[in-house]
PDB file of C-alpha atoms (C1' of nucleotides) in Angstrom:
ATOM      1  CA  MET A   1     201.397 213.228  69.330  1.00 75.00           C
ATOM      2  CA  PRO A   2     202.648 211.742  72.410  1.00 90.00           C
ATOM      3  CA  GLU A   3     205.274 208.694  71.765  1.00 92.00           C
ATOM      4  CA  LEU A   4     207.521 207.129  74.426  1.00 93.00           C
ATOM      5  CA  PRO A   5     210.054 209.790  74.596  1.00 94.00           C
ATOM      6  CA  GLU A   6     207.463 211.653  75.489  1.00 93.00           C
ATOM      7  CA  VAL A   7     204.834 209.589  78.193  1.00 93.00           C
ATOM      8  CA  GLU A   8     209.151 208.969  79.292  1.00 95.00           C
ATOM      9  CA  THR A   9     209.227 212.501  79.888  1.00 94.00           C
ATOM     10  CA  VAL A  10     205.893 213.186  81.638  1.00 94.00           C
ATOM     11  CA  ARG A  11     206.698 210.004  83.920  1.00 95.00           C
ATOM     12  CA  ARG A  12     210.398 211.383  84.890  1.00 95.00           C
ATOM     13  CA  ASP A  13     208.480 215.105  85.970  1.00 95.00           C
ATOM     14  CA  LEU A  14     205.464 213.133  87.071  1.00 95.00           C
ATOM     15  CA  GLU A  15     207.349 210.737  89.614  1.00 96.00           C
ATOM     16  CA  PRO A  16     209.421 213.383  91.981  1.00 96.00           C
ATOM     17  CA  VAL A  17     206.196 215.393  92.305  1.00 96.00           C
ATOM     18  CA  ILE A  18     204.057 212.804  93.195  1.00 96.00           C
ATOM     19  CA  ALA A  19     205.824 209.543  94.443  1.00 96.00           C
ATOM     20  CA  GLY A  20     205.168 208.952  98.293  1.00 96.00           C
ATOM     21  CA  ARG A  21     202.195 211.754  97.987  1.00 97.00           C
ATOM     22  CA  ARG A  22     198.579 210.717  98.539  1.00 97.00           C
ATOM     23  CA  ILE A  23     195.581 211.167  96.647  1.00 97.00           C
ATOM     24  CA  ASP A  24     192.675 212.709  98.262  1.00 96.00           C
ATOM     25  CA  ALA A  25     189.957 212.714  96.102  1.00 95.00           C
ATOM     26  CA  VAL A  26     189.011 211.988  92.210  1.00 95.00           C
ATOM     27  CA  GLU A  27     186.740 213.854  89.698  1.00 94.00           C
ATOM     28  CA  VAL A  28     185.379 211.848  86.734  1.00 93.00           C
ATOM     29  CA  LEU A  29     184.593 214.742  84.478  1.00 92.00           C
ATOM     30  CA  GLY A  30     184.607 213.171  81.056  1.00 89.00           C
ATOM     31  CA  ALA A  31     182.385 209.851  80.774  1.00 88.00           C
ATOM     32  CA  ARG A  32     184.913 208.562  77.140  1.00 89.00           C
ATOM     33  CA  THR A  33     188.339 208.888  79.542  1.00 93.00           C
ATOM     34  CA  ALA A  34     186.523 206.178  82.002  1.00 92.00           C
ATOM     35  CA  ARG A  35     185.054 204.449  79.441  1.00 89.00           C
ATOM     36  CA  ARG A  36     186.675 201.111  80.508  1.00 86.00           C
ATOM     37  CA  PRO A  37     183.725 199.474  82.331  1.00 84.00           C
ATOM     38  CA  GLY A  38     183.972 200.464  85.906  1.00 84.00           C
ATOM     39  CA  ALA A  39     186.374 202.480  84.865  1.00 87.00           C
ATOM     40  CA  ARG A  40     184.714 205.664  86.637  1.00 88.00           C
ATOM     41  CA  GLU A  41     183.700 203.574  89.347  1.00 88.00           C
ATOM     42  CA  ALA A  42     187.098 202.385  89.889  1.00 90.00           C
ATOM     43  CA  LEU A  43     188.797 205.673  90.082  1.00 93.00           C
ATOM     44  CA  ALA A  44     186.567 207.628  92.516  1.00 90.00           C
ATOM     45  CA  ALA A  45     185.781 205.119  94.557  1.00 91.00           C
ATOM     46  CA  ARG A  46     189.019 203.431  95.060  1.00 93.00           C
ATOM     47  CA  VAL A  47     191.581 205.384  94.561  1.00 95.00           C
ATOM     48  CA  PRO A  48     191.396 208.430  96.529  1.00 96.00           C
ATOM     49  CA  GLY A  49     193.440 207.685  99.901  1.00 96.00           C
ATOM     50  CA  CYS A  50     195.977 205.807  97.727  1.00 97.00           C
ATOM     51  CA  THR A  51     199.164 206.940  98.170  1.00 97.00           C
ATOM     52  CA  VAL A  52     201.722 207.004  95.143  1.00 97.00           C
ATOM     53  CA  ALA A  53     204.700 204.367  95.088  1.00 97.00           C
ATOM     54  CA  SER A  54     205.770 205.231  91.957  1.00 96.00           C
ATOM     55  CA  VAL A  55     205.161 205.866  88.689  1.00 96.00           C
ATOM     56  CA  ASP A  56     206.151 203.889  85.104  1.00 95.00           C
ATOM     57  CA  ARG A  57     205.677 203.236  82.068  1.00 95.00           C
ATOM     58  CA  HIS A  58     205.655 200.715  79.583  1.00 94.00           C
ATOM     59  CA  GLY A  59     205.264 201.734  75.226  1.00 93.00           C
ATOM     60  CA  LYS A  60     202.484 205.388  75.253  1.00 93.00           C
ATOM     61  CA  TYR A  61     201.242 203.270  78.612  1.00 94.00           C
ATOM     62  CA  LEU A  62     202.348 205.351  81.751  1.00 94.00           C
ATOM     63  CA  LEU A  63     201.827 203.033  85.281  1.00 95.00           C
ATOM     64  CA  VAL A  64     200.836 205.368  88.592  1.00 96.00           C
ATOM     65  CA  ARG A  65     201.171 202.593  91.143  1.00 96.00           C
ATOM     66  CA  THR A  66     199.507 203.045  94.217  1.00 96.00           C
ATOM     67  CA  ASP A  67     199.271 200.858  97.679  1.00 95.00           C
ATOM     68  CA  ASP A  68     196.308 199.638  96.198  1.00 92.00           C
ATOM     69  CA  PRO A  69     195.369 199.981  92.464  1.00 93.00           C
ATOM     70  CA  VAL A  70     197.526 200.838  89.250  1.00 94.00           C
ATOM     71  CA  VAL A  71     195.780 204.101  87.556  1.00 95.00           C
ATOM     72  CA  VAL A  72     196.390 203.635  83.740  1.00 94.00           C
ATOM     73  CA  VAL A  73     197.360 206.665  81.220  1.00 94.00           C
ATOM     74  CA  HIS A  74     197.141 206.719  78.240  1.00 94.00           C
ATOM     75  CA  LEU A  75     197.897 209.364  76.538  1.00 93.00           C
ATOM     76  CA  GLY A  76     196.122 208.977  72.709  1.00 90.00           C
ATOM     77  CA  MET A  77     196.893 211.444  70.538  1.00 87.00           C
ATOM     78  CA  SER A  78     196.012 214.628  71.994  1.00 90.00           C
ATOM     79  CA  GLY A  79     196.187 213.800  76.084  1.00 92.00           C
ATOM     80  CA  GLN A  80     198.282 215.909  78.442  1.00 93.00           C
ATOM     81  CA  LEU A  81     199.206 215.634  82.159  1.00 95.00           C
ATOM     82  CA  ARG A  82     199.264 219.140  83.796  1.00 93.00           C
ATOM     83  CA  TRP A  83     200.266 219.104  87.272  1.00 94.00           C
ATOM     84  CA  VAL A  84     199.220 222.772  89.150  1.00 93.00           C
ATOM     85  CA  PRO A  85     200.826 222.881  92.169  1.00 92.00           C
ATOM     86  CA  ASP A  86     198.313 224.613  94.197  1.00 86.00           C
ATOM     87  CA  GLY A  87     195.361 223.622  92.135  1.00 75.00           C
ATOM     88  CA  SER A  88     194.177 227.582  91.986  1.00 78.00           C
ATOM     89  CA  GLU A  89     194.229 228.036  88.259  1.00 84.00           C
ATOM     90  CA  PRO A  90     190.492 227.781  86.609  1.00 88.00           C
ATOM     91  CA  ARG A  91     191.154 224.612  84.826  1.00 89.00           C
ATOM     92  CA  PRO A  92     191.108 224.876  81.226  1.00 89.00           C
ATOM     93  CA  PRO A  93     188.974 223.691  78.178  1.00 89.00           C
ATOM     94  CA  HIS A  94     188.799 219.765  78.421  1.00 91.00           C
ATOM     95  CA  THR A  95     189.499 218.602  81.549  1.00 93.00           C
ATOM     96  CA  HIS A  96     188.675 214.895  81.770  1.00 94.00           C
ATOM     97  CA  VAL A  97     190.139 213.571  84.831  1.00 95.00           C
ATOM     98  CA  VAL A  98     191.472 215.753  88.836  1.00 95.00           C
ATOM     99  CA  PHE A  99     193.566 213.839  90.525  1.00 95.00           C
ATOM    100  CA  ARG A 100     193.375 216.238  93.636  1.00 95.00           C
ATOM    101  CA  PHE A 101     197.099 215.895  96.283  1.00 94.00           C
ATOM    102  CA  GLY A 102     195.746 218.130  99.038  1.00 87.00           C
ATOM    103  CA  PRO A 103     197.550 221.344  97.756  1.00 87.00           C
ATOM    104  CA  GLY A 104     198.164 220.691  94.194  1.00 93.00           C
ATOM    105  CA  GLU A 105     196.534 219.019  91.263  1.00 94.00           C
ATOM    106  CA  LEU A 106     197.077 216.661  88.270  1.00 95.00           C
ATOM    107  CA  ARG A 107     195.407 216.941  85.571  1.00 95.00           C
ATOM    108  CA  PHE A 108     194.613 214.437  82.677  1.00 94.00           C
ATOM    109  CA  VAL A 109     193.340 217.361  79.462  1.00 94.00           C
ATOM    110  CA  ASP A 110     192.435 215.424  76.076  1.00 92.00           C
ATOM    111  CA  PRO A 111     190.099 217.661  73.682  1.00 90.00           C
ATOM    112  CA  ARG A 112     190.290 214.643  71.020  1.00 89.00           C
ATOM    113  CA  THR A 113     189.628 211.776  73.810  1.00 90.00           C
ATOM    114  CA  PHE A 114     190.947 209.417  72.326  1.00 90.00           C
ATOM    115  CA  GLY A 115     192.862 208.896  75.269  1.00 92.00           C
ATOM    116  CA  GLU A 116     192.392 206.798  78.047  1.00 93.00           C
ATOM    117  CA  VAL A 117     192.491 206.220  82.035  1.00 94.00           C
ATOM    118  CA  PHE A 118     191.230 204.026  84.310  1.00 93.00           C
ATOM    119  CA  ALA A 119     191.983 201.745  87.684  1.00 93.00           C
ATOM    120  CA  THR A 120     193.017 198.456  88.008  1.00 91.00           C
ATOM    121  CA  ASP A 121     194.410 195.930  90.400  1.00 89.00           C
ATOM    122  CA  ASP A 122     197.135 194.288  88.290  1.00 86.00           C
ATOM    123  CA  ALA A 123     197.768 196.152  84.583  1.00 82.00           C
ATOM    124  CA  LEU A 124     199.736 193.322  83.478  1.00 81.00           C
ATOM    125  CA  PRO A 125     196.705 191.675  82.172  1.00 80.00           C
ATOM    126  CA  GLU A 126     195.563 195.271  80.403  1.00 81.00           C
ATOM    127  CA  LEU A 127     199.264 195.152  78.484  1.00 87.00           C
ATOM    128  CA  ALA A 128     199.509 191.769  77.781  1.00 86.00           C
ATOM    129  CA  HIS A 129     198.973 192.496  74.521  1.00 87.00           C
ATOM    130  CA  LEU A 130     202.015 194.982  73.935  1.00 90.00           C
ATOM    131  CA  GLY A 131     205.020 193.767  73.189  1.00 91.00           C
ATOM    132  CA  VAL A 132     208.719 194.812  74.980  1.00 92.00           C
ATOM    133  CA  ASP A 133     209.071 198.418  76.361  1.00 94.00           C
ATOM    134  CA  ALA A 134     211.214 199.761  72.491  1.00 94.00           C
ATOM    135  CA  TYR A 135     213.418 201.566  74.921  1.00 95.00           C
ATOM    136  CA  THR A 136     213.863 199.345  77.788  1.00 94.00           C
ATOM    137  CA  GLY A 137     212.660 196.264  76.697  1.00 93.00           C
ATOM    138  CA  VAL A 138     215.437 195.221  73.770  1.00 92.00           C
ATOM    139  CA  PRO A 139     218.583 195.116  76.016  1.00 90.00           C
ATOM    140  CA  SER A 140     220.327 193.727  72.701  1.00 95.00           C
ATOM    141  CA  TRP A 141     220.249 193.166  68.768  1.00 95.00           C
ATOM    142  CA  LYS A 142     220.269 189.147  68.604  1.00 94.00           C
ATOM    143  CA  ALA A 143     217.082 190.376  71.569  1.00 93.00           C
ATOM    144  CA  LEU A 144     215.872 192.332  68.463  1.00 94.00           C
ATOM    145  CA  ALA A 145     216.305 189.386  65.956  1.00 94.00           C
ATOM    146  CA  ALA A 146     214.486 187.466  67.899  1.00 92.00           C
ATOM    147  CA  ILE A 147     211.250 189.448  67.815  1.00 92.00           C
ATOM    148  CA  LEU A 148     212.511 190.509  64.051  1.00 93.00           C
ATOM    149  CA  ARG A 149     212.582 186.801  61.952  1.00 90.00           C
ATOM    150  CA  ARG A 150     209.756 185.583  64.340  1.00 89.00           C
ATOM    151  CA  ARG A 151     207.481 187.228  62.194  1.00 89.00           C
ATOM    152  CA  ARG A 152     207.511 187.854  58.618  1.00 85.00           C
ATOM    153  CA  THR A 153     205.825 191.389  58.587  1.00 89.00           C
ATOM    154  CA  MET A 154     207.196 194.811  56.980  1.00 91.00           C
ATOM    155  CA  LEU A 155     209.140 197.092  59.188  1.00 93.00           C
ATOM    156  CA  LYS A 156     206.915 199.862  59.354  1.00 92.00           C
ATOM    157  CA  PRO A 157     203.595 198.067  60.053  1.00 92.00           C
ATOM    158  CA  LEU A 158     205.519 195.807  62.740  1.00 93.00           C
ATOM    159  CA  LEU A 159     207.280 199.237  65.032  1.00 93.00           C
ATOM    160  CA  LEU A 160     203.738 200.834  64.325  1.00 92.00           C
ATOM    161  CA  GLY A 161     202.093 197.937  65.930  1.00 90.00           C
ATOM    162  CA  GLN A 162     202.035 197.697  69.362  1.00 91.00           C
ATOM    163  CA  SER A 163     202.174 194.031  69.790  1.00 91.00           C
ATOM    164  CA  ALA A 164     206.047 192.986  69.071  1.00 92.00           C
ATOM    165  CA  VAL A 165     207.859 196.506  70.309  1.00 93.00           C
ATOM    166  CA  ALA A 166     205.677 198.895  72.285  1.00 93.00           C
ATOM    167  CA  GLY A 167     206.288 202.867  72.503  1.00 93.00           C
ATOM    168  CA  LEU A 168     206.961 204.406  68.664  1.00 93.00           C
ATOM    169  CA  GLY A 169     204.305 206.192  66.759  1.00 92.00           C
ATOM    170  CA  ASN A 170     204.803 207.584  63.454  1.00 92.00           C
ATOM    171  CA  ILE A 171     207.491 210.271  63.630  1.00 92.00           C
ATOM    172  CA  TYR A 172     209.960 207.586  66.343  1.00 93.00           C
ATOM    173  CA  CYS A 173     209.862 205.222  63.258  1.00 93.00           C
ATOM    174  CA  ASP A 174     210.371 207.106  60.264  1.00 93.00           C
ATOM    175  CA  GLU A 175     213.051 208.951  62.487  1.00 94.00           C
ATOM    176  CA  THR A 176     214.476 205.271  63.522  1.00 95.00           C
ATOM    177  CA  LEU A 177     214.831 203.531  59.671  1.00 94.00           C
ATOM    178  CA  PHE A 178     216.059 206.414  58.431  1.00 95.00           C
ATOM    179  CA  ALA A 179     218.739 206.601  60.849  1.00 95.00           C
ATOM    180  CA  ALA A 180     219.164 201.948  60.503  1.00 95.00           C
ATOM    181  CA  GLY A 181     219.569 203.172  56.901  1.00 95.00           C
ATOM    182  CA  LEU A 182     216.249 200.383  56.596  1.00 94.00           C
ATOM    183  CA  ARG A 183     212.909 201.013  53.905  1.00 93.00           C
ATOM    184  CA  HIS A 184     209.313 201.111  55.616  1.00 92.00           C
ATOM    185  CA  ASP A 185     208.753 198.208  53.655  1.00 91.00           C
ATOM    186  CA  ARG A 186     211.936 195.575  54.776  1.00 92.00           C
ATOM    187  CA  ARG A 187     210.476 192.732  55.316  1.00 91.00           C
ATOM    188  CA  SER A 188     211.604 191.645  58.886  1.00 92.00           C
ATOM    189  CA  ASP A 189     212.625 187.631  57.768  1.00 91.00           C
ATOM    190  CA  THR A 190     214.563 189.501  55.790  1.00 91.00           C
ATOM    191  CA  LEU A 191     217.249 191.573  57.251  1.00 93.00           C
ATOM    192  CA  THR A 192     221.086 190.578  57.707  1.00 93.00           C
ATOM    193  CA  ASP A 193     222.934 190.397  61.025  1.00 94.00           C
ATOM    194  CA  ALA A 194     224.601 193.813  60.104  1.00 95.00           C
ATOM    195  CA  GLU A 195     220.824 195.187  59.392  1.00 95.00           C
ATOM    196  CA  VAL A 196     219.570 193.895  62.619  1.00 95.00           C
ATOM    197  CA  ARG A 197     222.141 195.924  64.234  1.00 96.00           C
ATOM    198  CA  ARG A 198     222.053 199.110  62.987  1.00 96.00           C
ATOM    199  CA  LEU A 199     217.575 198.713  63.493  1.00 95.00           C
ATOM    200  CA  HIS A 200     219.075 198.317  67.070  1.00 95.00           C
ATOM    201  CA  ARG A 201     221.289 201.199  67.355  1.00 96.00           C
ATOM    202  CA  ALA A 202     218.928 203.675  65.787  1.00 95.00           C
ATOM    203  CA  MET A 203     216.064 202.929  67.147  1.00 95.00           C
ATOM    204  CA  ALA A 204     218.139 203.398  70.678  1.00 95.00           C
ATOM    205  CA  ARG A 205     219.482 206.472  69.803  1.00 95.00           C
ATOM    206  CA  ILE A 206     216.665 207.948  68.112  1.00 94.00           C
ATOM    207  CA  LEU A 207     214.781 207.252  71.003  1.00 94.00           C
ATOM    208  CA  GLY A 208     217.395 208.375  73.827  1.00 95.00           C
ATOM    209  CA  ASP A 209     217.841 211.926  72.275  1.00 95.00           C
ATOM    210  CA  ALA A 210     214.522 212.270  72.031  1.00 94.00           C
ATOM    211  CA  VAL A 211     214.449 211.783  75.822  1.00 94.00           C
ATOM    212  CA  ASP A 212     217.186 213.807  76.554  1.00 95.00           C
ATOM    213  CA  ALA A 213     215.199 216.719  74.229  1.00 94.00           C
ATOM    214  CA  ARG A 214     212.095 215.953  75.891  1.00 93.00           C
ATOM    215  CA  GLY A 215     210.838 214.845  73.159  1.00 91.00           C
ATOM    216  CA  SER A 216     208.166 216.421  69.844  1.00 91.00           C
ATOM    217  CA  THR A 217     206.528 219.024  70.165  1.00 87.00           C
ATOM    218  CA  LEU A 218     204.346 219.634  66.489  1.00 83.00           C
ATOM    219  CA  ASP A 219     203.079 223.432  65.349  1.00 77.00           C
ATOM    220  CA  ASP A 220     199.281 221.825  67.124  1.00 74.00           C
ATOM    221  CA  ALA A 221     201.221 221.950  69.655  1.00 64.00           C
ATOM    222  CA  GLN A 222     199.277 218.533  71.140  1.00 76.00           C
ATOM    223  CA  TYR A 223     202.248 217.427  73.506  1.00 89.00           C
ATOM    224  CA  ARG A 224     203.364 219.447  76.185  1.00 91.00           C
ATOM    225  CA  ASP A 225     205.023 217.969  79.183  1.00 92.00           C
ATOM    226  CA  LEU A 226     203.512 218.701  83.044  1.00 93.00           C
ATOM    227  CA  ALA A 227     204.315 222.351  82.933  1.00 91.00           C
ATOM    228  CA  GLY A 228     203.026 223.518  80.231  1.00 89.00           C
ATOM    229  CA  ARG A 229     206.441 223.104  78.128  1.00 91.00           C
ATOM    230  CA  PRO A 230     206.975 222.098  74.699  1.00 90.00           C
ATOM    231  CA  GLY A 231     209.631 219.642  73.497  1.00 91.00           C
ATOM    232  CA  GLY A 232     212.736 219.979  71.658  1.00 89.00           C
ATOM    233  CA  TYR A 233     213.318 217.172  69.914  1.00 92.00           C
ATOM    234  CA  ARG A 234     211.259 218.584  66.774  1.00 90.00           C
ATOM    235  CA  SER A 235     214.425 220.347  64.935  1.00 90.00           C
ATOM    236  CA  ASN A 236     216.386 216.811  64.751  1.00 93.00           C
ATOM    237  CA  HIS A 237     213.329 215.402  62.406  1.00 92.00           C
ATOM    238  CA  ARG A 238     215.521 214.012  59.228  1.00 94.00           C
ATOM    239  CA  VAL A 239     212.907 213.150  57.193  1.00 94.00           C
ATOM    240  CA  TYR A 240     209.123 212.846  59.681  1.00 92.00           C
ATOM    241  CA  ASP A 241     207.096 215.527  57.801  1.00 91.00           C
ATOM    242  CA  ARG A 242     210.231 216.387  55.301  1.00 92.00           C
ATOM    243  CA  GLU A 243     208.474 215.825  52.110  1.00 91.00           C
ATOM    244  CA  GLY A 244     210.337 217.431  49.509  1.00 91.00           C
ATOM    245  CA  GLU A 245     213.053 218.228  51.181  1.00 92.00           C
ATOM    246  CA  PRO A 246     216.632 217.524  50.926  1.00 94.00           C
ATOM    247  CA  CYS A 247     217.608 214.585  52.422  1.00 95.00           C
ATOM    248  CA  SER A 248     220.265 216.107  55.578  1.00 94.00           C
ATOM    249  CA  ALA A 249     222.701 213.239  54.733  1.00 95.00           C
ATOM    250  CA  CYS A 250     222.881 212.717  50.489  1.00 95.00           C
ATOM    251  CA  GLY A 251     221.087 215.414  49.519  1.00 95.00           C
ATOM    252  CA  ALA A 252     218.534 213.784  48.097  1.00 95.00           C
ATOM    253  CA  ARG A 253     215.058 214.805  47.876  1.00 93.00           C
ATOM    254  CA  ILE A 254     212.309 213.138  51.053  1.00 93.00           C
ATOM    255  CA  GLN A 255     209.361 211.207  49.589  1.00 92.00           C
ATOM    256  CA  ARG A 256     206.295 210.484  51.406  1.00 91.00           C
ATOM    257  CA  THR A 257     204.267 207.316  50.769  1.00 90.00           C
ATOM    258  CA  TYR A 258     201.105 205.443  52.310  1.00 88.00           C
ATOM    259  CA  ALA A 259     202.112 202.703  54.568  1.00 89.00           C
ATOM    260  CA  ALA A 260     200.454 200.928  57.571  1.00 87.00           C
ATOM    261  CA  GLY A 261     197.589 203.473  56.867  1.00 85.00           C
ATOM    262  CA  ARG A 262     199.667 207.162  57.860  1.00 89.00           C
ATOM    263  CA  SER A 263     201.886 209.024  56.340  1.00 91.00           C
ATOM    264  CA  THR A 264     205.248 207.241  55.175  1.00 92.00           C
ATOM    265  CA  TYR A 265     208.586 209.450  55.250  1.00 92.00           C
ATOM    266  CA  PHE A 266     212.103 208.420  53.787  1.00 93.00           C
ATOM    267  CA  CYS A 267     214.959 209.487  52.042  1.00 94.00           C
ATOM    268  CA  PRO A 268     215.122 206.988  48.601  1.00 93.00           C
ATOM    269  CA  ARG A 269     218.805 207.248  48.289  1.00 94.00           C
ATOM    270  CA  CYS A 270     220.208 206.644  51.709  1.00 95.00           C
ATOM    271  CA  GLN A 271     217.002 203.028  53.238  1.00 94.00           C
ATOM    272  CA  SER A 272     217.076 200.127  51.306  1.00 92.00           C
TER     273      SER A 272
ATOM    274  C1'  DC B   1     187.326 220.258  53.354  1.00 54.25           C
ATOM    275  C1'  DA B   2     190.880 217.092  54.842  1.00 54.25           C
ATOM    276  C1'  DA B   3     194.355 215.336  57.232  1.00 54.25           C
ATOM    277  C1'  DA B   4     196.501 214.975  61.669  1.00 54.25           C
ATOM    278  C1'  DA B   5     197.219 211.175  65.065  1.00 54.25           C
ATOM    279  C1'  DT B   6     196.050 206.182  68.723  1.00 54.25           C
ATOM    280  C1'  DT B   7     193.088 201.947  69.813  1.00 54.25           C
ATOM    281  C1'  DC B   8     190.279 199.226  68.374  1.00 54.25           C
ATOM    282  C1'  DC B   9     187.586 196.094  65.124  1.00 54.25           C
ATOM    283  C1'  DT B  10     186.032 193.847  60.876  1.00 54.25           C
ATOM    284  C1'  DG B  11     186.919 192.292  56.234  1.00 54.25           C
ATOM    285  C1'  DA B  12     189.887 189.863  53.127  1.00 54.25           C
ATOM    286  C1'  DC B  13     193.853 187.919  51.581  1.00 54.25           C
ATOM    287  C1'  DT B  14     198.242 184.853  52.409  1.00 54.25           C
ATOM    288  C1'  DG B  15     200.935 180.635  53.329  1.00 54.25           C
ATOM    289  C1'  DC B  16     200.862 176.117  55.062  1.00 54.25           C
TER     290       DC B  16
ATOM    291  C1'  DT C   1     189.369 172.763  54.647  1.00 54.25           C
ATOM    292  C1'  DG C   2     190.926 175.847  57.469  1.00 54.25           C
ATOM    293  C1'  DC C   3     193.593 178.727  60.788  1.00 54.25           C
ATOM    294  C1'  DA C   4     196.975 181.867  62.079  1.00 54.25           C
ATOM    295  C1'  DG C   5     198.809 186.394  60.944  1.00 54.25           C
ATOM    296  C1'  DT C   6     199.303 190.228  58.604  1.00 54.25           C
ATOM    297  C1'  DC C   7     197.134 194.371  56.341  1.00 54.25           C
ATOM    298  C1'  DA C   8     194.064 197.480  55.012  1.00 54.25           C
ATOM    299  C1'  DG C   9     190.023 200.414  56.541  1.00 54.25           C
ATOM    300  C1'  DG C  10     186.940 202.665  59.572  1.00 54.25           C
ATOM    301  C1'  DA C  11     185.540 204.245  63.383  1.00 54.25           C
ATOM    302  C1'  DA C  12     185.755 207.646  67.402  1.00 54.25           C
ATOM    303  C1'  DT C  13     187.352 213.195  67.320  1.00 54.25           C
ATOM    304  C1'  DT C  14     188.630 217.973  66.905  1.00 54.25           C
ATOM    305  C1'  DT C  15     191.479 221.605  65.206  1.00 54.25           C
ATOM    306  C1'  DT C  16     194.348 223.600  61.462  1.00 54.25           C
TER     307       DT C  16
END
DNA sequence: CAAAATTCCTGACTGC
DNA sequence: TGCAGTCAGGAATTTT
């Protein structure tokens, strides 16, 4: 599923391809994808003619900045962006938005339609509910400590929710907690300094490694990069979707439970 | 059939 | 009592 490392991979691939280029036309084919009030009109009317300045990211949101509005893309659970250099390939099913760039087009394809695309003058208020970016916005363990101690909530809902730290989904949440040696149900305001440091290092390391490996593609292949290639991080998962398998660190059986409404995988011996 | 995933919404509960 | 913070649960969707 597209979480921070997958979105960052798309961002890095996309920016050099479209920066400085003019968007000639926008086709909005799926109403649910442009579900925000006025989204369809803004995309179709204001974006054509604009030149792309940069492609940024906050959490799981992609921000395509132009000389006028910002185009915001969220991949949801099954959204994919595909770059087609000559625009000639037939469009696959569930193609909901197409940005045409003279030769070449960028397609937003999303079977389950949880994803979203809209254009706005200023992305800040739209993304105001998000916490700091998990990859770029937590500069020190003390910054993380301040976030954790401001709340009194269990680590899993805190990391999975986007309002404190933005970007982690179920996979990287469980992997980060395993790497930190912390249980999902530990309360955020009970961590010692040493534990906060472990969590900080774990989050940076897991996300960094996952970005380097170009993200995780599971069996359902919901995530593919701009060119349709899978990511390579899945084989590095230590706990996610490994219920019953021996822990790679200690040999104990990986357990699965439910927390924050999601399957939660952890090692009962390594994590406390 | 159930399960997976993300975000948003609502209802209920907790602590102050 | 009221309020803010927090969590569970449900909806939307399609594929395996």
